[in-house]
mmCIF file of C-alpha atoms and ligand atoms in Angstrom:
data_model
loop_
_atom_site.group_PDB
_atom_site.id
_atom_site.type_symbol
_atom_site.label_atom_id
_atom_site.label_comp_id
_atom_site.label_asym_id
_atom_site.label_seq_id
_atom_site.Cartn_x
_atom_site.Cartn_y
_atom_site.Cartn_z
ATOM 1 C CA MET A 1 125.773 85.533 134.741
ATOM 2 C CA ASN A 2 128.333 87.762 132.992
ATOM 3 C CA ALA A 3 129.720 90.429 135.332
ATOM 4 C CA ILE A 4 129.606 93.152 132.659
ATOM 5 C CA ALA A 5 127.421 92.937 129.581
ATOM 6 C CA ALA A 6 129.088 93.699 126.235
ATOM 7 C CA ARG A 7 127.885 96.738 124.317
ATOM 8 C CA PRO A 8 128.021 97.315 120.554
ATOM 9 C CA ALA A 9 130.679 99.804 119.442
ATOM 10 C CA GLN A 10 128.033 101.629 117.425
ATOM 11 C CA PRO A 11 124.237 101.354 117.173
ATOM 12 C CA ILE A 12 123.084 98.074 115.638
ATOM 13 C CA LYS A 13 121.376 98.634 112.283
ATOM 14 C CA LEU A 14 117.998 96.917 111.994
ATOM 15 C CA TYR A 15 116.592 96.659 108.466
ATOM 16 C CA GLY A 16 112.878 96.164 108.800
ATOM 17 C CA SER A 17 109.301 97.210 108.497
ATOM 18 C CA ALA A 18 107.271 98.646 111.367
ATOM 19 C CA ILE A 19 104.314 96.346 110.655
ATOM 20 C CA SER A 20 106.348 93.120 110.556
ATOM 21 C CA GLY A 21 106.027 90.849 113.585
ATOM 22 C CA HIS A 22 109.309 89.172 112.627
ATOM 23 C CA VAL A 23 111.005 92.563 112.852
ATOM 24 C CA HIS A 24 109.143 93.454 116.028
ATOM 25 C CA ARG A 25 110.557 90.458 117.899
ATOM 26 C CA VAL A 26 114.085 91.755 117.209
ATOM 27 C CA ARG A 27 113.141 95.321 118.108
ATOM 28 C CA LEU A 28 111.526 94.029 121.306
ATOM 29 C CA PHE A 29 114.605 92.125 122.420
ATOM 30 C CA LEU A 30 116.952 95.021 121.532
ATOM 31 C CA SER A 31 114.770 97.199 123.734
ATOM 32 C CA MET A 32 114.692 94.667 126.571
ATOM 33 C CA LEU A 33 118.481 94.418 126.489
ATOM 34 C CA GLY A 34 118.751 98.225 126.375
ATOM 35 C CA LEU A 35 120.999 98.123 123.308
ATOM 36 C CA PRO A 36 121.485 101.114 120.980
ATOM 37 C CA PHE A 37 119.990 100.535 117.541
ATOM 38 C CA GLU A 38 118.719 102.393 114.504
ATOM 39 C CA VAL A 39 115.936 101.157 112.281
ATOM 40 C CA ILE A 40 116.273 101.341 108.519
ATOM 41 C CA GLU A 41 112.667 101.188 107.369
ATOM 42 C CA LEU A 42 112.225 99.359 104.044
ATOM 43 C CA ASP A 43 109.125 99.917 101.950
ATOM 44 C CA LEU A 44 108.165 96.309 101.196
ATOM 45 C CA LYS A 45 105.348 97.420 98.864
ATOM 46 C CA GLN A 46 107.996 99.165 96.760
ATOM 47 C CA ARG A 47 110.063 95.943 96.922
ATOM 48 C CA ALA A 48 112.941 97.612 98.746
ATOM 49 C CA HIS A 49 113.765 94.129 100.108
ATOM 50 C CA ARG A 50 114.408 92.820 96.576
ATOM 51 C CA THR A 51 117.097 95.285 95.479
ATOM 52 C CA PRO A 52 120.555 93.839 94.743
ATOM 53 C CA GLU A 53 121.873 95.831 97.690
ATOM 54 C CA PHE A 54 119.431 94.231 100.137
ATOM 55 C CA LEU A 55 119.704 90.751 98.588
ATOM 56 C CA ALA A 56 123.437 90.930 99.309
ATOM 57 C CA ARG A 57 122.489 91.220 102.994
ATOM 58 C CA ASN A 58 119.859 88.466 102.841
ATOM 59 C CA PRO A 59 119.549 86.403 99.654
ATOM 60 C CA PHE A 60 116.059 85.313 100.814
ATOM 61 C CA GLY A 61 114.973 88.941 100.453
ATOM 62 C CA GLN A 62 113.277 89.133 103.834
ATOM 63 C CA VAL A 63 113.395 91.375 106.867
ATOM 64 C CA PRO A 64 114.650 91.515 109.564
ATOM 65 C CA VAL A 65 118.373 91.822 108.939
ATOM 66 C CA ILE A 66 120.816 93.348 111.387
ATOM 67 C CA GLU A 67 124.268 94.774 110.903
ATOM 68 C CA ASP A 68 126.418 94.878 114.004
ATOM 69 C CA GLY A 69 129.836 96.162 113.009
ATOM 70 C CA GLU A 70 131.236 93.570 110.600
ATOM 71 C CA THR A 71 128.459 91.063 111.356
ATOM 72 C CA THR A 72 125.417 90.846 109.091
ATOM 73 C CA LEU A 73 122.650 88.474 110.163
ATOM 74 C CA ALA A 74 119.217 87.575 108.806
ATOM 75 C CA ASP A 75 116.348 85.578 110.316
ATOM 76 C CA SER A 76 114.535 86.841 113.384
ATOM 77 C CA ASN A 77 115.092 83.793 115.593
ATOM 78 C CA ALA A 78 118.767 83.573 114.646
ATOM 79 C CA ILE A 79 119.140 87.266 115.477
ATOM 80 C CA LEU A 80 117.531 86.733 118.898
ATOM 81 C CA VAL A 81 120.070 83.982 119.637
ATOM 82 C CA TYR A 82 122.944 86.192 118.497
ATOM 83 C CA LEU A 83 121.871 89.202 120.560
ATOM 84 C CA ASN A 84 121.391 87.031 123.626
ATOM 85 C CA GLU A 85 124.734 85.250 123.351
ATOM 86 C CA ARG A 86 126.634 88.411 122.526
ATOM 87 C CA TYR A 87 125.015 91.091 124.641
ATOM 88 C CA SER A 88 122.743 89.728 127.359
ATOM 89 C CA PRO A 89 124.114 90.133 130.892
ATOM 90 C CA ASP A 90 122.392 86.819 131.677
ATOM 91 C CA PRO A 91 122.109 84.712 128.496
ATOM 92 C CA ALA A 92 120.961 81.618 130.411
ATOM 93 C CA ARG A 93 117.885 83.542 131.523
ATOM 94 C CA TRP A 94 116.611 83.871 127.952
ATOM 95 C CA MET A 95 118.045 80.605 126.584
ATOM 96 C CA PRO A 96 118.345 77.951 129.321
ATOM 97 C CA ARG A 97 121.565 75.971 129.341
ATOM 98 C CA ASP A 98 120.090 72.640 130.448
ATOM 99 C CA PRO A 99 119.184 70.248 127.605
ATOM 100 C CA VAL A 100 115.434 70.211 128.246
ATOM 101 C CA GLY A 101 115.184 73.968 128.757
ATOM 102 C CA ALA A 102 117.127 74.710 125.566
ATOM 103 C CA ALA A 103 115.026 72.203 123.620
ATOM 104 C CA ARG A 104 111.806 73.818 124.872
ATOM 105 C CA VAL A 105 112.896 77.202 123.528
ATOM 106 C CA GLN A 106 113.884 75.615 120.210
ATOM 107 C CA ARG A 107 110.494 73.933 120.007
ATOM 108 C CA TRP A 108 108.747 77.316 120.247
ATOM 109 C CA PHE A 109 111.143 78.802 117.686
ATOM 110 C CA SER A 110 109.863 76.076 115.377
ATOM 111 C CA VAL A 111 106.276 77.013 116.213
ATOM 112 C CA ALA A 112 107.094 80.663 115.445
ATOM 113 C CA ALA A 113 108.579 79.687 112.062
ATOM 114 C CA GLY A 114 105.799 77.180 111.271
ATOM 115 C CA PRO A 115 102.249 77.238 112.664
ATOM 116 C CA LEU A 116 102.487 80.874 113.797
ATOM 117 C CA ALA A 117 103.854 82.076 110.446
ATOM 118 C CA TYR A 118 101.319 80.070 108.417
ATOM 119 C CA GLY A 119 98.459 80.821 110.821
ATOM 120 C CA PRO A 120 98.010 84.190 112.570
ATOM 121 C CA ALA A 121 100.847 85.948 110.708
ATOM 122 C CA ALA A 122 99.519 84.844 107.305
ATOM 123 C CA ALA A 123 95.913 85.743 108.230
ATOM 124 C CA ARG A 124 97.084 89.238 109.198
ATOM 125 C CA VAL A 125 99.051 89.726 105.968
ATOM 126 C CA MET A 126 95.965 88.735 103.960
ATOM 127 C CA ALA A 127 93.859 91.257 105.861
ATOM 128 C CA LEU A 128 96.453 94.028 105.537
ATOM 129 C CA PHE A 129 97.266 93.536 101.877
ATOM 130 C CA GLY A 130 94.166 91.744 100.577
ATOM 131 C CA LEU A 131 96.177 88.808 99.258
ATOM 132 C CA ALA A 132 94.439 86.228 97.104
ATOM 133 C CA ALA A 133 94.634 83.174 99.310
ATOM 134 C CA ASP A 134 92.049 81.336 101.380
ATOM 135 C CA PRO A 135 91.630 83.371 104.583
ATOM 136 C CA ALA A 136 89.171 80.864 106.079
ATOM 137 C CA GLU A 137 91.702 78.038 105.974
ATOM 138 C CA THR A 138 94.342 80.297 107.530
ATOM 139 C CA VAL A 139 91.965 81.434 110.270
ATOM 140 C CA THR A 140 91.106 77.789 111.035
ATOM 141 C CA ARG A 141 94.813 76.971 111.206
ATOM 142 C CA SER A 142 95.311 79.923 113.568
ATOM 143 C CA HIS A 143 92.640 78.704 115.969
ATOM 144 C CA ALA A 144 94.200 75.221 115.997
ATOM 145 C CA LEU A 145 97.455 76.791 117.168
ATOM 146 C CA LEU A 146 95.774 79.048 119.727
ATOM 147 C CA ALA A 147 93.874 76.079 121.185
ATOM 148 C CA VAL A 148 97.186 74.306 121.794
ATOM 149 C CA MET A 149 98.720 77.448 123.301
ATOM 150 C CA GLU A 150 95.675 77.918 125.541
ATOM 151 C CA ILE A 151 96.138 74.484 127.145
ATOM 152 C CA HIS A 152 99.909 74.871 127.335
ATOM 153 C CA LEU A 153 99.742 78.311 128.976
ATOM 154 C CA GLY A 154 97.182 77.047 131.470
ATOM 155 C CA GLN A 155 99.945 74.817 132.825
ATOM 156 C CA GLN A 156 102.828 77.298 132.974
ATOM 157 C CA PRO A 157 103.140 81.095 132.826
ATOM 158 C CA PHE A 158 105.536 81.300 129.872
ATOM 159 C CA LEU A 159 105.973 79.170 126.762
ATOM 160 C CA ALA A 160 109.163 77.374 127.796
ATOM 161 C CA GLY A 161 108.561 77.238 131.548
ATOM 162 C CA PRO A 162 108.214 79.381 134.651
ATOM 163 C CA ALA A 163 110.154 82.398 133.334
ATOM 164 C CA ALA A 164 110.207 84.408 130.105
ATOM 165 C CA THR A 165 112.653 83.191 127.454
ATOM 166 C CA LEU A 166 113.368 83.857 123.784
ATOM 167 C CA ALA A 167 110.417 81.551 123.059
ATOM 168 C CA ASP A 168 108.049 84.234 124.338
ATOM 169 C CA ILE A 169 109.840 87.014 122.448
ATOM 170 C CA ALA A 170 109.611 85.021 119.195
ATOM 171 C CA ASN A 171 105.904 84.245 119.492
ATOM 172 C CA TYR A 172 104.481 87.403 121.050
ATOM 173 C CA ALA A 173 103.786 89.816 118.172
ATOM 174 C CA TYR A 174 101.794 87.656 115.784
ATOM 175 C CA VAL A 175 99.652 86.295 118.610
ATOM 176 C CA ALA A 176 99.037 89.778 120.051
ATOM 177 C CA HIS A 177 98.099 91.081 116.598
ATOM 178 C CA ALA A 178 96.075 88.041 115.514
ATOM 179 C CA PRO A 179 92.798 90.040 115.685
ATOM 180 C CA GLU A 180 94.145 92.220 112.846
ATOM 181 C CA GLY A 181 93.827 89.098 110.707
ATOM 182 C CA ARG A 182 90.277 88.447 111.964
ATOM 183 C CA VAL A 183 91.505 85.814 114.412
ATOM 184 C CA SER A 184 89.777 86.664 117.680
ATOM 185 C CA LEU A 185 91.520 85.947 120.982
ATOM 186 C CA ASP A 186 88.242 86.048 122.943
ATOM 187 C CA ALA A 187 88.164 82.286 123.523
ATOM 188 C CA TYR A 188 91.714 82.164 124.880
ATOM 189 C CA PRO A 189 91.999 83.725 128.360
ATOM 190 C CA GLN A 190 95.255 81.929 129.160
ATOM 191 C CA VAL A 191 96.815 83.227 125.944
ATOM 192 C CA ARG A 192 95.649 86.767 126.748
ATOM 193 C CA ALA A 193 97.069 86.493 130.282
ATOM 194 C CA TRP A 194 100.396 85.381 128.776
ATOM 195 C CA LEU A 195 100.393 88.378 126.407
ATOM 196 C CA ALA A 196 99.895 90.634 129.436
ATOM 197 C CA ARG A 197 102.801 88.947 131.220
ATOM 198 C CA VAL A 198 105.076 89.579 128.234
ATOM 199 C CA GLU A 199 103.867 93.194 128.030
ATOM 200 C CA ALA A 200 104.789 93.648 131.712
ATOM 201 C CA LEU A 201 108.426 92.667 131.135
ATOM 202 C CA PRO A 202 110.943 95.531 131.548
ATOM 203 C CA GLY A 203 111.782 97.168 128.222
ATOM 204 C CA PHE A 204 108.632 95.948 126.466
ATOM 205 C CA VAL A 205 107.699 97.935 123.347
ATOM 206 C CA PRO A 206 104.509 97.275 121.342
ATOM 207 C CA MET A 207 104.248 96.802 117.595
ATOM 208 C CA VAL A 208 102.298 99.487 115.712
ATOM 209 C CA ARG A 209 98.681 98.788 114.919
ATOM 210 C CA THR A 210 97.800 99.522 111.300
ATOM 211 C CA PRO A 211 94.557 101.302 110.314
ATOM 212 C CA VAL A 212 93.495 98.283 108.208
ATOM 213 C CA GLY A 213 94.389 95.944 111.031
ATOM 214 C CA LEU A 214 92.476 98.029 113.556
ATOM 215 C CA ALA A 215 89.380 97.919 111.364
ATOM 216 C CA ALA A 216 89.684 94.143 111.019
ATOM 217 C CA ALA A 217 90.116 93.761 114.764
ATOM 218 C CA ALA A 218 87.012 95.860 115.383
ATOM 219 C CA GLU A 219 84.961 93.577 113.113
ATOM 220 C CA SER A 220 86.181 90.301 114.619
HETATM 221 N N1 LIG B 301 112.275 83.242 108.634
HETATM 222 C C1 LIG B 301 112.286 84.672 108.476
HETATM 223 C C2 LIG B 301 110.950 85.139 107.942
HETATM 224 C C3 LIG B 301 110.923 86.650 107.794
HETATM 225 C C4 LIG B 301 109.735 87.133 106.997
HETATM 226 O O1 LIG B 301 108.831 86.371 106.616
HETATM 227 N N2 LIG B 301 109.744 88.443 106.720
HETATM 228 C C5 LIG B 301 108.708 89.049 105.921
HETATM 229 C C6 LIG B 301 108.167 90.283 106.616
HETATM 230 S S1 LIG B 301 107.190 89.844 107.995
HETATM 231 C C7 LIG B 301 109.282 89.505 104.613
HETATM 232 O O2 LIG B 301 110.371 90.041 104.564
HETATM 233 N N3 LIG B 301 108.523 89.289 103.541
HETATM 234 C C8 LIG B 301 108.890 89.728 102.260
HETATM 235 C C9 LIG B 301 109.040 88.619 101.270
HETATM 236 O O3 LIG B 301 109.116 87.440 101.685
HETATM 237 O O4 LIG B 301 109.065 88.927 100.095
HETATM 238 C C10 LIG B 301 112.588 85.320 109.821
HETATM 239 O O5 LIG B 301 112.245 84.728 110.863
HETATM 240 O O6 LIG B 301 113.190 86.392 109.844
#
């Protein structure tokens, strides 16, 4: 454990959107680390993430992006790794140093960037913005992921083992908000218990619930 945790010289700038789960995972970890930050809210509907100015920060045109002094970084999972390595008083707590522990976190980063993004996150985006894709297929894909998580979390309290790690931070928001995409969590008590464990961690902050998402959740 580091004796004294580093602090940013000035508040970290977080370019994001309040309804983005990718952005929320960064906001959540900034809060858990107690770091100063300011959010620059981009209106994605107005394509504020596609301006030349923003594309210079992230050529993929996606949020989140952070600016920490001279350092500009995109990609939520990459940002979590950066914040942990640079500012956590106990980086091994969130990203284990042993080969198996580190690999387990990486595995759940891959889930967050794959099945979670193409399942519950995509189902929610379709519900929020009425996108023309097949919601049924996405909902089915979401339940396939949740079924795996249900078994996994019945065997251990957190995704990568006995304690919370970056794996839990990366996967929390889109699972917690899955009902906004008409993906019910009713059949997954172990998943719901895990969400409650994450919500009980010091510094936890929730993601906003949107009116459209709330209506969808009420129907599901
Ligand atoms: N791999 C990226 C994905 C980020 C992402 O999909 N961001 C969405 C918001 S939730 C976005 O910016 N979408 C706008 C677009 O792709 O045009 C990450 O983990 O940060």
